[in-house]
XYZ file of C-alpha atoms in Angstrom:
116
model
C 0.000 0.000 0.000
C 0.885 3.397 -0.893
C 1.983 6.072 1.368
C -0.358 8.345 -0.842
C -3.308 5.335 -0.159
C -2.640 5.190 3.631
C -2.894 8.922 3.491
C -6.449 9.328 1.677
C -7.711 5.640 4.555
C -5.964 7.578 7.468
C -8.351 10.907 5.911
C -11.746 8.623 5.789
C -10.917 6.151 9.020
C -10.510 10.350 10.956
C -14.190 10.482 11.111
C -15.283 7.097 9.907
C -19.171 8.133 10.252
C -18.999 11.442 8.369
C -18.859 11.337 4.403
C -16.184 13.184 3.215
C -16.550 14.938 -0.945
C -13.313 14.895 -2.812
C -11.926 18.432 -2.272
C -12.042 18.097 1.512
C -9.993 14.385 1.084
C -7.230 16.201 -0.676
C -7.115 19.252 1.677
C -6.694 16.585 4.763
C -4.022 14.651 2.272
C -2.222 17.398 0.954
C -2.847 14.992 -2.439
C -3.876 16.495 -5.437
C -7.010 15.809 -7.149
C -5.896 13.660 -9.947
C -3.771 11.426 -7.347
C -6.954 11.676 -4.830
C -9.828 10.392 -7.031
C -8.037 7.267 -8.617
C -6.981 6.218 -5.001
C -10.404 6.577 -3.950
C -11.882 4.867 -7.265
C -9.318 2.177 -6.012
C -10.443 1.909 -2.815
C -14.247 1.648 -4.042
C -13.573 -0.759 -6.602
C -11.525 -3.356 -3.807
C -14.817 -2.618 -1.630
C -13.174 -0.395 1.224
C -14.661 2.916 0.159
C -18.768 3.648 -1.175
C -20.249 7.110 -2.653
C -22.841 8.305 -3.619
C -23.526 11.683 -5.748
C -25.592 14.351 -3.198
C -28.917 15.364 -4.470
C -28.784 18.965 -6.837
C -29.197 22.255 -4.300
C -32.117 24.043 -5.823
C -31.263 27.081 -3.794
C -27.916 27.270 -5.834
C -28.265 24.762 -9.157
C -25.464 26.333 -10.981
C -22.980 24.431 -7.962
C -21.929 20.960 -9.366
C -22.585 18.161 -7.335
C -20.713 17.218 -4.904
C -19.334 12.912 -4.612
C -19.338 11.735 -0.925
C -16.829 9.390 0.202
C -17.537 6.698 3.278
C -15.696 3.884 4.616
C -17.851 0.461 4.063
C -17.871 -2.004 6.884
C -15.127 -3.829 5.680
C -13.357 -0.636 5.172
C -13.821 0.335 8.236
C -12.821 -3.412 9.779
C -9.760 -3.649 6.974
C -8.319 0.407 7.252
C -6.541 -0.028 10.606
C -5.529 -3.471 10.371
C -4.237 -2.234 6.607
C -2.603 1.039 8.161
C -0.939 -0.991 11.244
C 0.674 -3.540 9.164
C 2.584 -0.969 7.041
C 3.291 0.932 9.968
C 4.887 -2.275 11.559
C 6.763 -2.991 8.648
C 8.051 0.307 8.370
C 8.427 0.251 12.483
C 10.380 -3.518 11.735
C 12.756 -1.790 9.072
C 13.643 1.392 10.603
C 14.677 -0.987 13.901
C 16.580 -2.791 11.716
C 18.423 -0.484 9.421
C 19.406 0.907 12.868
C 20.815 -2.076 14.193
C 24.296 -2.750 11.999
C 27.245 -4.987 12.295
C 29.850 -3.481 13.208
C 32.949 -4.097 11.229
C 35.535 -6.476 12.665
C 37.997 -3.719 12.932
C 35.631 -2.034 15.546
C 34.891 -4.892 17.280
C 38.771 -5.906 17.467
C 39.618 -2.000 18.708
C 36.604 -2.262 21.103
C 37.810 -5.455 22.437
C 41.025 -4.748 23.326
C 40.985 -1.201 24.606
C 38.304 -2.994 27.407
C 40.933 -5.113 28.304
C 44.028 -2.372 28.851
């Protein structure tokens, strides 16, 4: 999974019971538009993510329509387990990439100045 996907769940999984339309997704993501809707298309296509198009304003017709975004219940069951297991790896490779041999030289200079 994408940083840029984990980005647009963590958005939708902030207020799981609140649609979200498109514009406000990429203000919380900092994502453009045309990296925000074909995540979300994505998302809604592998079940995670519904919409729906909100009925036409008649007090103000010339506004487009806006799409509204949800989590589905296996969104909202799959999100955090999806977010957490990236996290972990990342969490798992950062610990590790931090933990290096050290060369045999150091070891062999460490060694003996403990022993002086």
């Amino acid at each position: 999974m994408t940083k840029k996907t984990r980005a647009v769940l963590s958005a939708l999984l902030a207020e799981p019971d609140k649609e979200l339309y498109g514009l406000e997704i990429y203000e919380r993501t900092g994502l453009l538009p045309g990296t925000t809707y074909p995540i979300l298309l994505r998302l809604q296509t592998a079940g995670l993510v519904c919409s729906r198009w909100e009925d036409v304003d008649p007090a103000d017709p010339r506004r487009p329509r806006r799409r509204y975004y949800q989590l589905t219940d296996l969104g909202l069951g799959a999100a955090p387990a999806k977010l957490a297991e990236v996290t972990g790896l990342i969490g798992l490779l950062r610990r590790w990439l931090r933990w290096m041999p050290q060369p045999a030289a150091q070891v062999a200079t460490s060694v003996t100045s403990t022993r002086n």
